[in-house]
Short mmCIF file of C-alpha atoms and ligand atoms in Angstrom, two decimals:
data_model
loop_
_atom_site.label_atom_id
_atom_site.label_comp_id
_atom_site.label_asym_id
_atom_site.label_seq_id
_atom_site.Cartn_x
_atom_site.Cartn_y
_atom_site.Cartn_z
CA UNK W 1 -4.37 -30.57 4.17
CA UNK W 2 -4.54 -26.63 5.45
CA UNK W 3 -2.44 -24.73 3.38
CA UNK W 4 -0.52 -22.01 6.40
CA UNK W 5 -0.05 -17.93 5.27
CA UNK W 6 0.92 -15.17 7.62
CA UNK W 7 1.10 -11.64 7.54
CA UNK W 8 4.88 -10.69 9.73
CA UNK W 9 5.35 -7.52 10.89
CA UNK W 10 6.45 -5.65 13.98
CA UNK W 11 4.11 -4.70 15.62
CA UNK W 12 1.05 -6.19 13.91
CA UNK W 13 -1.62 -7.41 16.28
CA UNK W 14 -3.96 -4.16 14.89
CA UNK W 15 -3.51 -6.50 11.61
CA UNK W 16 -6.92 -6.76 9.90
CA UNK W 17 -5.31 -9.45 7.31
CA UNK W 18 -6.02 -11.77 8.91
CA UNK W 19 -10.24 -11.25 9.04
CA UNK W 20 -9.71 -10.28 5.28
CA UNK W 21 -7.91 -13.68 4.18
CA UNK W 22 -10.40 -16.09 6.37
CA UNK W 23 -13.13 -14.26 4.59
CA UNK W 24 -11.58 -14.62 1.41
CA UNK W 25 -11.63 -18.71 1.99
CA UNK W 26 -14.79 -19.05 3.48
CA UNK W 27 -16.03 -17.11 0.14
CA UNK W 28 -14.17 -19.50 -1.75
CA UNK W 29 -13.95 -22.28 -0.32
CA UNK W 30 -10.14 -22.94 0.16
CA UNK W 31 -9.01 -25.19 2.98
CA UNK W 32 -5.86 -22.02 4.26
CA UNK W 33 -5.34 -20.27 7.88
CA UNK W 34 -4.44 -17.55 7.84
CA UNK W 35 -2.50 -15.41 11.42
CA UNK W 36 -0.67 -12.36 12.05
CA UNK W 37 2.80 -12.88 13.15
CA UNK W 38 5.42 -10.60 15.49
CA UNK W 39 8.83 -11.05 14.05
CA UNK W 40 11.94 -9.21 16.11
CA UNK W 41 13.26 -6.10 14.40
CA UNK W 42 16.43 -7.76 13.37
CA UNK W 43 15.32 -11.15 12.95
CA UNK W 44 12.92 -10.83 10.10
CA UNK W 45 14.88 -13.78 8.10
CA UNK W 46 14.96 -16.34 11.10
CA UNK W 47 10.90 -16.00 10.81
CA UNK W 48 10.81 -15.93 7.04
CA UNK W 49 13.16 -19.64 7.73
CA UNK W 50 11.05 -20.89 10.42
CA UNK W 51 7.52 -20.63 8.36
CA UNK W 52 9.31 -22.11 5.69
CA UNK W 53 11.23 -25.00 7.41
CA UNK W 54 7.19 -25.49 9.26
CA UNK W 55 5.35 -25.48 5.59
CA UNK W 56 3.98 -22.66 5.00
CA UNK W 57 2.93 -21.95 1.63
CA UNK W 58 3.51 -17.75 1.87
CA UNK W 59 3.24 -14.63 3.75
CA UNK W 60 2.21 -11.14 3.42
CA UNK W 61 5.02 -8.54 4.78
CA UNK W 62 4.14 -5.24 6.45
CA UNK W 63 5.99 -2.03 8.23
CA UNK W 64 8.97 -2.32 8.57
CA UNK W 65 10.19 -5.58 6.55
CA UNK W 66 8.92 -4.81 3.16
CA UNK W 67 12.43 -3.75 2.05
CA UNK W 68 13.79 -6.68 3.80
CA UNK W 69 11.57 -9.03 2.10
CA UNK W 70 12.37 -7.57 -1.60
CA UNK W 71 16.16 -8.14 -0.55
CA UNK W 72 15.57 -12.06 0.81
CA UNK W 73 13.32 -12.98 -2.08
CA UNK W 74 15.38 -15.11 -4.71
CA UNK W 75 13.28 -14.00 -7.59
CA UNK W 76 11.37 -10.85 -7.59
CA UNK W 77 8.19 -9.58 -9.99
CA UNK W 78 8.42 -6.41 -12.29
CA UNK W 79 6.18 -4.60 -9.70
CA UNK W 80 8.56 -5.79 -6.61
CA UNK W 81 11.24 -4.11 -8.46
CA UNK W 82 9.87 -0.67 -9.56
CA UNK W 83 8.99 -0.17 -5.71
CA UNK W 84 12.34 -2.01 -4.47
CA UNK W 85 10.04 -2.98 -2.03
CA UNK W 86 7.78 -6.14 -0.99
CA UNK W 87 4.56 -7.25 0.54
CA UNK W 88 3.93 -10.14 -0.75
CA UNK W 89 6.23 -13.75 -0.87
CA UNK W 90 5.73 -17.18 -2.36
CA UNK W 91 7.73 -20.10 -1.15
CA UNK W 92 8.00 -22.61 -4.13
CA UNK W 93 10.90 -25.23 -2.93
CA UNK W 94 13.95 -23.64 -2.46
CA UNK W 95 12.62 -20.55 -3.86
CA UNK W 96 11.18 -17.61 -2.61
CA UNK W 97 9.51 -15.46 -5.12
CA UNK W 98 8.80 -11.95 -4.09
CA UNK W 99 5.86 -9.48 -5.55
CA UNK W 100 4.21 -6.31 -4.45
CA UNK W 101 0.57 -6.03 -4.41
CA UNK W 102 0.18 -2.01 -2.72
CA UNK W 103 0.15 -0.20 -6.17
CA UNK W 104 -2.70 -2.68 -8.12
CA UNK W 105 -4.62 -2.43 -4.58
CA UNK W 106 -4.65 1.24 -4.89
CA UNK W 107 -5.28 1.59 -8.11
CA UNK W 108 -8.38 -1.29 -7.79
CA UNK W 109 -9.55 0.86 -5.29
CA UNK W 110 -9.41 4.23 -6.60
CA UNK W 111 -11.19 2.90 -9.97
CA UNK W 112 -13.72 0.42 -8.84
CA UNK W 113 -14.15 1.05 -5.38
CA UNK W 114 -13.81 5.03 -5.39
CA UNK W 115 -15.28 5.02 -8.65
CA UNK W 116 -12.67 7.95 -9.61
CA UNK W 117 -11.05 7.71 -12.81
CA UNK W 118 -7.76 8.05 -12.83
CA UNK W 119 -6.77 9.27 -16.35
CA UNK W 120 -4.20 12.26 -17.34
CA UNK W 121 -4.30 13.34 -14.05
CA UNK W 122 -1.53 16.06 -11.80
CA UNK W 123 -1.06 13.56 -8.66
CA UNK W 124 0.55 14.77 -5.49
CA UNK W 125 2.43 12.04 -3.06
CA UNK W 126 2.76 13.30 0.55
CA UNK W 127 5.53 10.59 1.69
CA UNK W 128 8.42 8.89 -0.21
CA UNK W 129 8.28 5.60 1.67
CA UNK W 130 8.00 1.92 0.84
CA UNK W 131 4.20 2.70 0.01
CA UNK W 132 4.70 5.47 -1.94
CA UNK W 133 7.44 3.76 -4.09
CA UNK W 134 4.61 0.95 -4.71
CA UNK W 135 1.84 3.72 -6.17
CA UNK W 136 4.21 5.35 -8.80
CA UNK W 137 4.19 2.54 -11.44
CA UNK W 138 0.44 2.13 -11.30
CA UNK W 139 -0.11 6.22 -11.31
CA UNK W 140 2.38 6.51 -14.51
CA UNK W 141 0.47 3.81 -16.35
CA UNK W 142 -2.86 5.74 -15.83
CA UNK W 143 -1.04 9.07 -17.63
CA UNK W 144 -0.70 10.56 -14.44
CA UNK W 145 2.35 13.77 -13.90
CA UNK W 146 3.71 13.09 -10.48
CA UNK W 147 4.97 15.68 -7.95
CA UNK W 148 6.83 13.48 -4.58
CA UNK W 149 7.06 15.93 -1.63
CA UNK W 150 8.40 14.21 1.63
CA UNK W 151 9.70 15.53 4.80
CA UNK W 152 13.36 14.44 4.03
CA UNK W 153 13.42 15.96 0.50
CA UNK W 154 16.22 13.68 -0.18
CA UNK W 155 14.29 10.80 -0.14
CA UNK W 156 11.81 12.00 -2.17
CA UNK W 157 14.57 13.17 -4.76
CA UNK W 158 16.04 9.25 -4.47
CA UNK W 159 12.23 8.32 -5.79
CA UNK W 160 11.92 10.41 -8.35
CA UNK W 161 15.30 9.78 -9.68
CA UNK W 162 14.48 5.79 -10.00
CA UNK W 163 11.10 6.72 -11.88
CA UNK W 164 12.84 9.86 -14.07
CA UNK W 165 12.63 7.53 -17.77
CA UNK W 166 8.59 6.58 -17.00
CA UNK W 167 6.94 9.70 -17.12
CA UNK W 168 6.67 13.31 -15.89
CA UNK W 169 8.19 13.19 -11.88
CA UNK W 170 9.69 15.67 -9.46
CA UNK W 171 10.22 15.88 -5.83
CA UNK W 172 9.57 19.07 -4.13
CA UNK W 173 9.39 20.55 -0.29
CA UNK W 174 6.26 20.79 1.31
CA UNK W 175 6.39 24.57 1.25
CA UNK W 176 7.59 24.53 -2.63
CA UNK W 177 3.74 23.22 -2.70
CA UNK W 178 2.59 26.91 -2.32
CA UNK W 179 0.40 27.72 -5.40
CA UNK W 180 0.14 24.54 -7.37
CA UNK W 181 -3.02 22.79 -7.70
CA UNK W 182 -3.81 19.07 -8.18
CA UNK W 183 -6.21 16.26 -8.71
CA UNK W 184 -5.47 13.63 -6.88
CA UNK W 185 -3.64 14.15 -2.91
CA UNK W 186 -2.20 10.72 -1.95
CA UNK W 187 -1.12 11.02 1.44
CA UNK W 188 1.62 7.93 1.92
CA UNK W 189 3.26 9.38 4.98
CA UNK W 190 2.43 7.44 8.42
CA UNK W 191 1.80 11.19 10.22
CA UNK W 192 -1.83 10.17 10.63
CA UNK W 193 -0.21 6.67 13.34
CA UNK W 194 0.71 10.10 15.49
CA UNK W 195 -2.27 12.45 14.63
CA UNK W 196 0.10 14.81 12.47
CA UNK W 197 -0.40 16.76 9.85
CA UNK W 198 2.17 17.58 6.76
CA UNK W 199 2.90 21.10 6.53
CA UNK W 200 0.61 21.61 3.48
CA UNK W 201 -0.14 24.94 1.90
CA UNK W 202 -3.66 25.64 1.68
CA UNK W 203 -5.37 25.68 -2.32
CA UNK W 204 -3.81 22.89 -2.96
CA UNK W 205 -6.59 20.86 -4.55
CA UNK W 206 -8.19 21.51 -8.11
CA UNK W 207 -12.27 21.36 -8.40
CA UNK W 208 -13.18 17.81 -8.43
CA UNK W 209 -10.17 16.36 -6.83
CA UNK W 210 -9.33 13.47 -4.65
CA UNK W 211 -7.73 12.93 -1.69
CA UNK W 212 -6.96 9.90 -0.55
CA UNK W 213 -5.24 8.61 2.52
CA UNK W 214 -3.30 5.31 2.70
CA UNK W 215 -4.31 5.21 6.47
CA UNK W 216 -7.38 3.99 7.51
CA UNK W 217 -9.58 2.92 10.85
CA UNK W 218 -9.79 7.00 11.65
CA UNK W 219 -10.48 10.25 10.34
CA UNK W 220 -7.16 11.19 10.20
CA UNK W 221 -5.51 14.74 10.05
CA UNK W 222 -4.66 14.84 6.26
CA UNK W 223 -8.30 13.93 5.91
CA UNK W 224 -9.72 16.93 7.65
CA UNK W 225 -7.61 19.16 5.86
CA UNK W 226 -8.95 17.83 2.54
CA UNK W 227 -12.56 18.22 4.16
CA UNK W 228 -11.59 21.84 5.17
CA UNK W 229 -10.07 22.36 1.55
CA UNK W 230 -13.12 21.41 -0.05
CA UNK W 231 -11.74 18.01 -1.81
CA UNK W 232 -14.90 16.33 -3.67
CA UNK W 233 -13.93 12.87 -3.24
CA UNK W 234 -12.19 11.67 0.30
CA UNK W 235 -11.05 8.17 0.85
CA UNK W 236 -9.11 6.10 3.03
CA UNK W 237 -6.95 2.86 2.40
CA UNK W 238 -9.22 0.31 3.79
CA UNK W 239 -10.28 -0.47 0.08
CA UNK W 240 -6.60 -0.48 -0.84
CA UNK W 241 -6.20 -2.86 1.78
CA UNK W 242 -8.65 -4.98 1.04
CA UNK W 243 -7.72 -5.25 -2.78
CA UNK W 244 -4.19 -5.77 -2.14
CA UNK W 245 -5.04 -8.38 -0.51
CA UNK W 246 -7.32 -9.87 -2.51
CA UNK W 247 -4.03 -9.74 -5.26
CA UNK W 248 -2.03 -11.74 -2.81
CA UNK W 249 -4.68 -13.87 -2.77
CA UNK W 250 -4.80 -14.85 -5.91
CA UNK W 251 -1.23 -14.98 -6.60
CA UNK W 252 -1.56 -17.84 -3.82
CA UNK W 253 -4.69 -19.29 -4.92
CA UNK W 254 -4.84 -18.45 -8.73
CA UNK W 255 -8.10 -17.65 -7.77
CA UNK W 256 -9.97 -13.94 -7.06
CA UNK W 257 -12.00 -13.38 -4.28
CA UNK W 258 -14.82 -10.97 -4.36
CA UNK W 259 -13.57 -7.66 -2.68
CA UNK W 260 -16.90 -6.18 -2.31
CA UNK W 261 -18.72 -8.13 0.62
CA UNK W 262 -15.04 -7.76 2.83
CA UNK W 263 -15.14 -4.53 2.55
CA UNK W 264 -18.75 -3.86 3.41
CA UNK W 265 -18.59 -5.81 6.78
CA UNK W 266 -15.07 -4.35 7.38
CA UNK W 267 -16.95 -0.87 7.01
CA UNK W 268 -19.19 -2.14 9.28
CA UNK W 269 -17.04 -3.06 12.32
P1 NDP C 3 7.58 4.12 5.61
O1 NDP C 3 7.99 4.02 7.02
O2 NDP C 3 8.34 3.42 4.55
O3 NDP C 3 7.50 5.68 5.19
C1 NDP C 3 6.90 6.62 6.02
C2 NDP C 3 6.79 7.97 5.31
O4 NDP C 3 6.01 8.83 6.14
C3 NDP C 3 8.12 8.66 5.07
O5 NDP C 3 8.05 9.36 3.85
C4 NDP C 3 8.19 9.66 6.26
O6 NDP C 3 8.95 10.82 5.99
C5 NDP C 3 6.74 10.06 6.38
N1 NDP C 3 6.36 10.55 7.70
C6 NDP C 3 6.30 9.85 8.86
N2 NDP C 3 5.83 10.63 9.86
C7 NDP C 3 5.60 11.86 9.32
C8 NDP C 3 5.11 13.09 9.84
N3 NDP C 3 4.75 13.20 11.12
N4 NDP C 3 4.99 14.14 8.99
C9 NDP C 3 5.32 14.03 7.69
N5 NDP C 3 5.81 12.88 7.15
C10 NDP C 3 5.94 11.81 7.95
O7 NDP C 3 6.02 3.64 5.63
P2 NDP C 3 5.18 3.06 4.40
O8 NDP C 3 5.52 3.85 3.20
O9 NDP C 3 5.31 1.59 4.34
O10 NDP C 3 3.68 3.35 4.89
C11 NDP C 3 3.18 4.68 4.93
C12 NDP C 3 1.72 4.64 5.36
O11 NDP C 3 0.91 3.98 4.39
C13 NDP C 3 1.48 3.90 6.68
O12 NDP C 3 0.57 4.65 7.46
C14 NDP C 3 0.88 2.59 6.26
O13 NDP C 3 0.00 2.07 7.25
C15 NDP C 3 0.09 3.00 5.02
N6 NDP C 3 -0.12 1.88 4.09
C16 NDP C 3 -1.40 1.48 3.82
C17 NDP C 3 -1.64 0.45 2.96
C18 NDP C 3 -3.03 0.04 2.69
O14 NDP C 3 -3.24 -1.07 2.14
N7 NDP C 3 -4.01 0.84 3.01
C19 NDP C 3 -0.55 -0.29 2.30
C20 NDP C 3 0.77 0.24 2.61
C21 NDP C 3 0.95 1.27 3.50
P3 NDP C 3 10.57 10.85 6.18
O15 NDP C 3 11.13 10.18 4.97
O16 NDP C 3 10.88 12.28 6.28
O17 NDP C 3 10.83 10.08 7.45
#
């Protein structure tokens, strides 16, 4: 029998999960579908109850549930909880185990993907949303000192509070930027959805470094600026996408699918 998975979000017919996870089977041969589903703004927990009641097997969760989904989920991963956030669920009986697959993804990307290693290394985090909360685990664990900066400075001082014990953190203005240097630039804001640019500071990337945007299916602002700044390495998130999904996949599956022929035909659409 088909095993069902969804990706819910609002909106989410743009959703390229869906393509990813059907290639995914075909590659490996399991019998899933796979669709993108709308869920109301406030009636994200009616949908999680109706795919359950209708046998699904799990979902992926996107903008703007993922906070939702960490608070409905009966038992959560270590990664779900350092981001207090969640994109992916399992439902196992009466349970509903919750996980977050952004940070690995980025961090798959960046290394195999990118081919950029990410040792010891000063990262920058434009943004101090649910994605940003997922990439500070995986960016401690590869040595890296963090600087946050976020429009709302408060929320970026919020996220750097709940990482202080794991390693070097702060959160900072975007014109407190003025002057440093680093070598990686995530940007983790959504300013690219409405062509914007954060107010960086020029000089703000070190010879050799990386910028990286979460956003991807344009050149977006963030990533001109890097251009213009004279970044060495630019990428966008469709690899990050890609792998994060391939995580979910496996969490479903206990299998991994092959990343690398997805994300060649997605860079070919
Ligand atoms: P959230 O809504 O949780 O956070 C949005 C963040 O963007 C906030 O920090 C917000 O600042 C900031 N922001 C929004 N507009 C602007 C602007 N015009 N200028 C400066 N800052 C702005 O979103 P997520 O964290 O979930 O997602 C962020 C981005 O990452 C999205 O574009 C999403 O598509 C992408 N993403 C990509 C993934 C991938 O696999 N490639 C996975 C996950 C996310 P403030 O706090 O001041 O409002």
């Amino acid at each position: 029998m088909t095993d069902k998975y969804a990706v819910i979000g609002n909106p989410i017919s743009h959703s390229k999960s869906p393509f990813i996870h059907n290639m995914f089977a075909q590659q490996t041969g399991q019998d899933i579908s796979y669709e993108a589903i709308e869920s109301p703004l406030d009636g994200f927990a009616d949908t999680i109850a109706r795919l359950r009641a209708a046998g699904y097997k799990g979902c992926n969760v996107t903008v703007p549930f993922k906070f939702e989904a960490y608070q409905l989920a009966t038992q959560r991963s270590g990664r779900a909880n350092d981001a207090s956030a969640v994109n992916t669920l399992i439902f196992e009986g009466d349970q509903i185990l919750g996980d977050n697959t952004d940070g690995v993804g980025l961090l798959a990307d960046i290394e195999k993907n990118v081919q950029y290693k990410l040792l010891f290394k000063d990262a920058l985090i434009l943004g101090a949303g649910g994605a940003a909360a997922g990439v500070m685990w995986p960016l401690f664990n590869a040595g890296a000192g963090i600087i946050i900066a976020n429009r709302t400075l408060e929320k970026a001082q919020t996220l750097a509070k709940a990482f202080e014990g794991a390693g070097t953190v702060f959160a900072k203005r975007y014109e407190d930027l003025a002057g440093r240097r680093f070598d990686i630039i995530i940007n983790a804001t959504s300013s690219g959805l409405s062509d914007e640019l954060p107010p960086l500071p020029d000089g703000l990337f070190k010879p050799g470094a990386l910028a990286y945007d979460m956003m991807y299916g344009k050149e977006t602002p963030f990533l001109k600026f890097a251009r213009a700044q004279g970044a060495s390495v630019i990428a966008d998130g469709l690899g990050m996408l890609v792998e994060q999904a391939a995580t979910s996949f496996a969490l479903w599956r206990k299998m991994r699918p092959d990343t690398r022929p997805v994300l060649e035909a997605m860079r070919k659409q």
